PDB file of C-alpha atoms in Angstrom:
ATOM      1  CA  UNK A   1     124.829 -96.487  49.867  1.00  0.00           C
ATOM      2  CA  UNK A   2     127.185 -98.586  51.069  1.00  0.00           C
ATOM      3  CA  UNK A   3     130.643 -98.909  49.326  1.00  0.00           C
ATOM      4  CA  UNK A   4     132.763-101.560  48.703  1.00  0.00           C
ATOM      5  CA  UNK A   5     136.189-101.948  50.827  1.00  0.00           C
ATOM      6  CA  UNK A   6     138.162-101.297  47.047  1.00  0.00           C
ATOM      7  CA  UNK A   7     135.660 -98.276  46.322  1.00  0.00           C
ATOM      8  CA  UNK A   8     137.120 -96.678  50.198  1.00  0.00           C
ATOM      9  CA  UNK A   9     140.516 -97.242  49.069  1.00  0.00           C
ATOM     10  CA  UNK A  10     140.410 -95.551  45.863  1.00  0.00           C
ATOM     11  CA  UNK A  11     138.589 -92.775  47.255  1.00  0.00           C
ATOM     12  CA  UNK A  12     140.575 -92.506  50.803  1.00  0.00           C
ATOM     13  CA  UNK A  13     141.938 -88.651  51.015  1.00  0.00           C
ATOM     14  CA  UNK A  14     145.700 -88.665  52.515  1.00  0.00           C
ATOM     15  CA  UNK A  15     144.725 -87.726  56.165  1.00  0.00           C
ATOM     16  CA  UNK A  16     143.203 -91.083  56.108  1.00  0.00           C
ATOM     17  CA  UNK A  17     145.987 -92.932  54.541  1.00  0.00           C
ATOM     18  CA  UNK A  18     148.870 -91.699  56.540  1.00  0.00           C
ATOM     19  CA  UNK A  19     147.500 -92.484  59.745  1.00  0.00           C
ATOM     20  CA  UNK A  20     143.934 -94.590  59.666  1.00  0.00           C
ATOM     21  CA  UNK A  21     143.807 -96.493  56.076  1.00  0.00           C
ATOM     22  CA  UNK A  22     141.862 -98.992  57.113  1.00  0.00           C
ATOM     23  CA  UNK A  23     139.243 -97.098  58.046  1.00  0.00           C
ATOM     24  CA  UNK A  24     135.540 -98.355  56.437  1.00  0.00           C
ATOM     25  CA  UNK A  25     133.297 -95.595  57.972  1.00  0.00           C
ATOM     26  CA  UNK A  26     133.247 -93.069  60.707  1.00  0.00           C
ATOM     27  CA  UNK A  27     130.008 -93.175  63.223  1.00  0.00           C
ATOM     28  CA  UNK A  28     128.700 -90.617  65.389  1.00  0.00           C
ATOM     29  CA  UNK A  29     125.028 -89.945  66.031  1.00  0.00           C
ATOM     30  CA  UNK A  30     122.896 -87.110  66.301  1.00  0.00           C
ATOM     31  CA  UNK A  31     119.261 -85.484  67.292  1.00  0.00           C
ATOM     32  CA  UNK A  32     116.706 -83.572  65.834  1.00  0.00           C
ATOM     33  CA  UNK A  33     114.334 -82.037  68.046  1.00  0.00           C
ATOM     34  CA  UNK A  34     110.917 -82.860  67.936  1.00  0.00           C
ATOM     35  CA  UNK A  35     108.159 -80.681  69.194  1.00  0.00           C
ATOM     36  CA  UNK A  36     107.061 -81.867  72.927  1.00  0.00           C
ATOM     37  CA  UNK A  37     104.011 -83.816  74.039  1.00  0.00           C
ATOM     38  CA  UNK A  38     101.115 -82.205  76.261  1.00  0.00           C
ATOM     39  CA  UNK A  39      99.656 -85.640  76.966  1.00  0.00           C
ATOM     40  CA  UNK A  40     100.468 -89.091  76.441  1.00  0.00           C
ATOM     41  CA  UNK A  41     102.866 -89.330  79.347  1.00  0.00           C
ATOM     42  CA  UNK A  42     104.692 -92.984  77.771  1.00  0.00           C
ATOM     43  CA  UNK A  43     104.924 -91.320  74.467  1.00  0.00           C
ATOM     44  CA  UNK A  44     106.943 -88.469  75.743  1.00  0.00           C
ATOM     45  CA  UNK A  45     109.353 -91.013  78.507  1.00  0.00           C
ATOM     46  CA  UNK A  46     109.953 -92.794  75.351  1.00  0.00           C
ATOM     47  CA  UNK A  47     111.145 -89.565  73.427  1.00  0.00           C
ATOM     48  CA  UNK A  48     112.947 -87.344  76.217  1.00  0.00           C
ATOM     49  CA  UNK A  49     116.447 -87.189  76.633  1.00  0.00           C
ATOM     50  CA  UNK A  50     119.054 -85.887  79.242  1.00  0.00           C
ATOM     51  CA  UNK A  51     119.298 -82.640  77.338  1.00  0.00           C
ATOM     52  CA  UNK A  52     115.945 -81.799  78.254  1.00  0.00           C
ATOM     53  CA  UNK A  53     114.786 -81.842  74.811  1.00  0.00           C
ATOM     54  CA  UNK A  54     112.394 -84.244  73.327  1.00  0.00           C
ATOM     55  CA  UNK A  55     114.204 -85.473  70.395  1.00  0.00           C
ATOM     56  CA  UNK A  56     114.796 -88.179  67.678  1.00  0.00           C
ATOM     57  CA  UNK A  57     118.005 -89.753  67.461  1.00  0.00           C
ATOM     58  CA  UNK A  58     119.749 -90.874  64.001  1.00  0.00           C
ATOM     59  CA  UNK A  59     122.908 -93.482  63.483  1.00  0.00           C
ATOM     60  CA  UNK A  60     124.974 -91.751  60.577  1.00  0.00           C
ATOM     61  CA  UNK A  61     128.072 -93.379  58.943  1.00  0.00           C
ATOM     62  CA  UNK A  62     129.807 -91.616  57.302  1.00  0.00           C
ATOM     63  CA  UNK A  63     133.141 -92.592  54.765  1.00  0.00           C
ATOM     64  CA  UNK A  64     136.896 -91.230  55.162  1.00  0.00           C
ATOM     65  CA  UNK A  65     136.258 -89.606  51.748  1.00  0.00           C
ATOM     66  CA  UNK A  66     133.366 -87.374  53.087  1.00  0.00           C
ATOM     67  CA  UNK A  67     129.855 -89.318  52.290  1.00  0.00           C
ATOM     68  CA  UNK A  68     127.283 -90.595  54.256  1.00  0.00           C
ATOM     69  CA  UNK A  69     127.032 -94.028  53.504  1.00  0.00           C
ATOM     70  CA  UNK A  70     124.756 -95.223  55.886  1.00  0.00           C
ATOM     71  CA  UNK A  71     121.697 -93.675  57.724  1.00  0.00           C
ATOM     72  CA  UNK A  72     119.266 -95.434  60.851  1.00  0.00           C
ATOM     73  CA  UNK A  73     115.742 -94.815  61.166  1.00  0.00           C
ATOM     74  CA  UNK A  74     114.775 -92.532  63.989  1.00  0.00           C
ATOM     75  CA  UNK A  75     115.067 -93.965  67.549  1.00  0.00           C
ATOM     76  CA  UNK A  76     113.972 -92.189  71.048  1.00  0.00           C
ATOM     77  CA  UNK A  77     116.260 -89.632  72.195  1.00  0.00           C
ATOM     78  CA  UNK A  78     116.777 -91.913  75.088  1.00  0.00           C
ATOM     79  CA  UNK A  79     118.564 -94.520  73.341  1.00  0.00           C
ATOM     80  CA  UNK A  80     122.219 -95.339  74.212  1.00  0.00           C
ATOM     81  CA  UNK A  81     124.196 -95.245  71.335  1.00  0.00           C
ATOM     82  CA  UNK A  82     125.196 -99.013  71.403  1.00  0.00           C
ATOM     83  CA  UNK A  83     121.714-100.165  71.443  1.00  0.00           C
ATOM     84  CA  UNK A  84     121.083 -97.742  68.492  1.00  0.00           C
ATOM     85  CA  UNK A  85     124.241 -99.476  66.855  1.00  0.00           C
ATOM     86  CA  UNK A  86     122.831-103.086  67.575  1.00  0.00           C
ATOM     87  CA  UNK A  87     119.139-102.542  66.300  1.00  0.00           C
ATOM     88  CA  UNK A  88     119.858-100.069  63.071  1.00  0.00           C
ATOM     89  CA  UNK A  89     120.678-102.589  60.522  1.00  0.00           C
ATOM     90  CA  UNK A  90     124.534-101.219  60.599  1.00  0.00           C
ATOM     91  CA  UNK A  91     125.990-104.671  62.054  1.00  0.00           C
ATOM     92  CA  UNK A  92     124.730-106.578  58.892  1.00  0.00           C
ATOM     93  CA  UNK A  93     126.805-104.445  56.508  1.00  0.00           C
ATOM     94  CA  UNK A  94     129.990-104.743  58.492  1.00  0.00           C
ATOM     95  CA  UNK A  95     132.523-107.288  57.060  1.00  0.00           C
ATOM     96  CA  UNK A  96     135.454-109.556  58.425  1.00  0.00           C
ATOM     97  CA  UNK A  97     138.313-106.868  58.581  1.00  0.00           C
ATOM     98  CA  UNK A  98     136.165-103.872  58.670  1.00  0.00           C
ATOM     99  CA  UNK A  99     137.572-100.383  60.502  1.00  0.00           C
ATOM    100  CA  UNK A 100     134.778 -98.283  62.561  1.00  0.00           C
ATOM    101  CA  UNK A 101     136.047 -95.216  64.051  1.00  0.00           C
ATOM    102  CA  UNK A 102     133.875 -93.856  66.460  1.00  0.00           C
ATOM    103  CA  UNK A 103     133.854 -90.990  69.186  1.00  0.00           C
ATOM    104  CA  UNK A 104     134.914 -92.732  72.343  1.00  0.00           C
ATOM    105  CA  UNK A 105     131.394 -93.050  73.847  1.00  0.00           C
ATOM    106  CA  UNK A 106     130.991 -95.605  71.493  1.00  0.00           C
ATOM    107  CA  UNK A 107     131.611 -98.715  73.113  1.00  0.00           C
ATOM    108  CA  UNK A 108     130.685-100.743  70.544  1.00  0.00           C
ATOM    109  CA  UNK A 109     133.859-103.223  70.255  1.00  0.00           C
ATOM    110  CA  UNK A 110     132.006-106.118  71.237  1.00  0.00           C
ATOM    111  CA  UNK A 111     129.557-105.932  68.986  1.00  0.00           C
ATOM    112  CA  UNK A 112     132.513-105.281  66.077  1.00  0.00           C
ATOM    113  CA  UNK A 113     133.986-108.515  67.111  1.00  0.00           C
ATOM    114  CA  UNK A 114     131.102-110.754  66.431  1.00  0.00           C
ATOM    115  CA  UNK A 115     131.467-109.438  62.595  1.00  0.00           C
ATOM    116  CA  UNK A 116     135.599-109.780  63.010  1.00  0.00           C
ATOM    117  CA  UNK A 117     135.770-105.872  62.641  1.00  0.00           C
ATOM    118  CA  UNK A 118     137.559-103.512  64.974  1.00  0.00           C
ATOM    119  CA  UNK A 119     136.690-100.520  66.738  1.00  0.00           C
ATOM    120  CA  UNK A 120     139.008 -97.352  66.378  1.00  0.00           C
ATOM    121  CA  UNK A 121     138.245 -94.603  69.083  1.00  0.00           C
ATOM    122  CA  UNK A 122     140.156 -92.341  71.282  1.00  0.00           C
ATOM    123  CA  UNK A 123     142.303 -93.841  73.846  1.00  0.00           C
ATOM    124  CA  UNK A 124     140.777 -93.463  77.692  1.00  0.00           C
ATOM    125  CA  UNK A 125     143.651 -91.618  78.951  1.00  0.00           C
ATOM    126  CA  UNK A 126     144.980 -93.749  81.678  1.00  0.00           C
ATOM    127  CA  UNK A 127     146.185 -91.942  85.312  1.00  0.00           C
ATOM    128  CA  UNK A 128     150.085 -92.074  84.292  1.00  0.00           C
ATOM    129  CA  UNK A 129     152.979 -90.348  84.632  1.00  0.00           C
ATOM    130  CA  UNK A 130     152.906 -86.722  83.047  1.00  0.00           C
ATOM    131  CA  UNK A 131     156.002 -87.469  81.336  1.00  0.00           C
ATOM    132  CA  UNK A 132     155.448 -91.165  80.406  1.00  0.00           C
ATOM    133  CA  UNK A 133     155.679 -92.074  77.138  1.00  0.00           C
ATOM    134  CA  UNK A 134     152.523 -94.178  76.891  1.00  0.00           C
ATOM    135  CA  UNK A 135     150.424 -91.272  77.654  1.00  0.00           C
ATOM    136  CA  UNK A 136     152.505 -89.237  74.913  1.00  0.00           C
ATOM    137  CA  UNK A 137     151.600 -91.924  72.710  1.00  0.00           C
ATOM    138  CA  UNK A 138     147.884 -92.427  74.043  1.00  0.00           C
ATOM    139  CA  UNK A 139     147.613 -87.787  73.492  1.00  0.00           C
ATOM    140  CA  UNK A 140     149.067 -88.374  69.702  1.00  0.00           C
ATOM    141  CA  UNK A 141     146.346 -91.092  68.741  1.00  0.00           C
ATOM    142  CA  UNK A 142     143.741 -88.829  70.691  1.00  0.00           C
ATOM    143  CA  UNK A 143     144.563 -86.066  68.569  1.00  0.00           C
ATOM    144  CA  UNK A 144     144.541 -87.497  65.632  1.00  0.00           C
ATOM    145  CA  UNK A 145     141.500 -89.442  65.671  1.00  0.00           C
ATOM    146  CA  UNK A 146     139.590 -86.261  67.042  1.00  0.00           C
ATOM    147  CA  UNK A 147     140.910 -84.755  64.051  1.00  0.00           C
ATOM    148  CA  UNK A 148     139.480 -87.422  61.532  1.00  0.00           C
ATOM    149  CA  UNK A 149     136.179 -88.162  63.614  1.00  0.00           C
ATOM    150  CA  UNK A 150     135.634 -84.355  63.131  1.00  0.00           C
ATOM    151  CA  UNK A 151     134.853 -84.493  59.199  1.00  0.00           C
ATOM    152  CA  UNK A 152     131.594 -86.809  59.852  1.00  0.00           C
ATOM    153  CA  UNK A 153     130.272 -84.432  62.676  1.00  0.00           C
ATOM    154  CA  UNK A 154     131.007 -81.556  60.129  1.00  0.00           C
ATOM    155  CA  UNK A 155     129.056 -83.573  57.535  1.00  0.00           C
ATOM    156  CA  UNK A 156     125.944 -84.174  60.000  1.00  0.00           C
ATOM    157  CA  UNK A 157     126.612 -80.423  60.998  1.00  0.00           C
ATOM    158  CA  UNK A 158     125.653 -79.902  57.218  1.00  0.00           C
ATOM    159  CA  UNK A 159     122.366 -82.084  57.007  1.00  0.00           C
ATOM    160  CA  UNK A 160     121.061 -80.277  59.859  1.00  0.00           C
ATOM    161  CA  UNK A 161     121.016 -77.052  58.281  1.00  0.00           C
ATOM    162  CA  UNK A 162     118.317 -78.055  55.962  1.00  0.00           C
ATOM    163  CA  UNK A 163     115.967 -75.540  56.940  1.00  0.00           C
ATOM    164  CA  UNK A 164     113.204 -77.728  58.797  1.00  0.00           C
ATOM    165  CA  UNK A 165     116.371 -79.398  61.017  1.00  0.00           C
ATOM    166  CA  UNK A 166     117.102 -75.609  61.686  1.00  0.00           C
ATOM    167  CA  UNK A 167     113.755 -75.522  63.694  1.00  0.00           C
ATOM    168  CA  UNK A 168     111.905 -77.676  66.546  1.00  0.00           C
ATOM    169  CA  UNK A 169     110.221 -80.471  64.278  1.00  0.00           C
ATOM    170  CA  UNK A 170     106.218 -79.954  64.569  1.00  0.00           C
ATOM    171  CA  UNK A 171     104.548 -83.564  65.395  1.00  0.00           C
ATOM    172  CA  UNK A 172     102.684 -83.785  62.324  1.00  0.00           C
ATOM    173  CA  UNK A 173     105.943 -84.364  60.503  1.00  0.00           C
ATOM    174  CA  UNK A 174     106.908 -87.369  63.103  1.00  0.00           C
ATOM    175  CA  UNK A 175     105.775 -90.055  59.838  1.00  0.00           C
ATOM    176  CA  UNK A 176     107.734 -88.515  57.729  1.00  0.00           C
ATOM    177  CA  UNK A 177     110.732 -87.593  59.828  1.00  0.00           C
ATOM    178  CA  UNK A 178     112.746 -91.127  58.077  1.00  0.00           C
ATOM    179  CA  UNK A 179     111.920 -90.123  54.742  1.00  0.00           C
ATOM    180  CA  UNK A 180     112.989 -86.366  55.033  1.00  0.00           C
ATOM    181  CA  UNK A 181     116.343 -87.077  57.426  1.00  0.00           C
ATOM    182  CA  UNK A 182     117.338 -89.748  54.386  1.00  0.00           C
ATOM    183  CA  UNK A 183     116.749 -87.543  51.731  1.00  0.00           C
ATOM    184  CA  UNK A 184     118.670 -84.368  53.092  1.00  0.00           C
ATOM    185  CA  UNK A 185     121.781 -86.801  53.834  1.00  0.00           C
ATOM    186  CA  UNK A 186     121.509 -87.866  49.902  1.00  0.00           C
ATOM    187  CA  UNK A 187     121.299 -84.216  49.207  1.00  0.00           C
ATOM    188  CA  UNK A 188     124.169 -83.971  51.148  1.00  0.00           C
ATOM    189  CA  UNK A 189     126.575 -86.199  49.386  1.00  0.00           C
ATOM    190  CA  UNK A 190     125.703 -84.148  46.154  1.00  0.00           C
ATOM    191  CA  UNK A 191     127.620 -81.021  47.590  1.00  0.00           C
ATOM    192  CA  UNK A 192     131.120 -82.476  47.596  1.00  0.00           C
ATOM    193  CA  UNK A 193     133.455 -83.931  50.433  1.00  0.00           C
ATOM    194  CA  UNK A 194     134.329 -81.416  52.733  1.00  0.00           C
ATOM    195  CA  UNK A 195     138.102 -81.760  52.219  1.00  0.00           C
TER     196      UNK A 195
END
């Protein structure tokens, strides 16, 4: 699903408009864990993350009004979120103009520029002065982009309470893992924005 830049304005809630209106979609990504391997040593490299889980990993956009409006396939737990960003499929729905707010792991600008879109994420807070007004400024815009980023880890926060996300995936399910994670984000969207 995958809204036109008119259908985000109609449907942009004031927190959006008073301080990020241009905003197309917010991304974050997330993991489901996946029960672990005995054998097959590659399989299991391939799957394991840092968090000492083995895991699928999912690109979710979601829009300032509350929806997700775009979902990846599943990708190894491994994966660094801007090679997750360049392989999904995302890039080719971006447009000339096009706002992506991000958490600020997400270095993903260069890849925005290619499509002419921009990347909005929390400033890197710069060694400055404690009372400089740059870092005043650079505090305000973290604060308020935390603030909006937070509504599309809420909304993931809400997929993953489907009852078999609430549990370590059994293998068997591994084929249909795509499938099910799409479905309970369209289920999603049915109960409402969150705001």
């Amino acid at each position: 699903i995958w809204p036109t830049t008119a259908q985000i304005k109609r449907s942009m809630p004031q927190c959006f408009k008073t301080t990020y209106p241009k905003t197309r979609i917010i991304l974050d990504c997330t993991e489901i864990k996946v029960q672990g391997l005995a054998q097959g040593l590659e399989l299991r490299n391939f799957l394991y993350t840092y968090k000492s889980y083995t895991t699928f990993k999912y690109l979710a956009g979601i829009a300032p009004h509350g929806t997700v409006t775009f979902v990846s396939s599943s990708y190894q737990g491994s994966i660094l979120d801007k090679e997750m960003t360049r392989h999904s499929g995302f890039l080719l729905l971006v447009t000339d103009g096009d706002k992506v707010m991000a958490d600020k792991g997400f270095l993903i600008q260069d890849l925005l520029e290619t499509k002419k879109a921009n990347l909005t994420i929390p400033p890197f807070l710069l060694e400055q002065s404690p009372y400089s007004s740059a870092l005043e400024t650079e505090v305000t815009d973290t604060q308020q982009i935390s603030h909006l980023h937070i509504h599309a880890e809420r909304e993931i926060g809400q997929i993953k309470e489907y009852q078999i996300f609430e549990q370590v995936l059994p293998l068997s399910l591994a084929g249909s893992v795509n499938q099910i994670w799409t479905i309970c984000c369209l289920l999603t969207n049915f109960r409402g924005p969150l705001y």
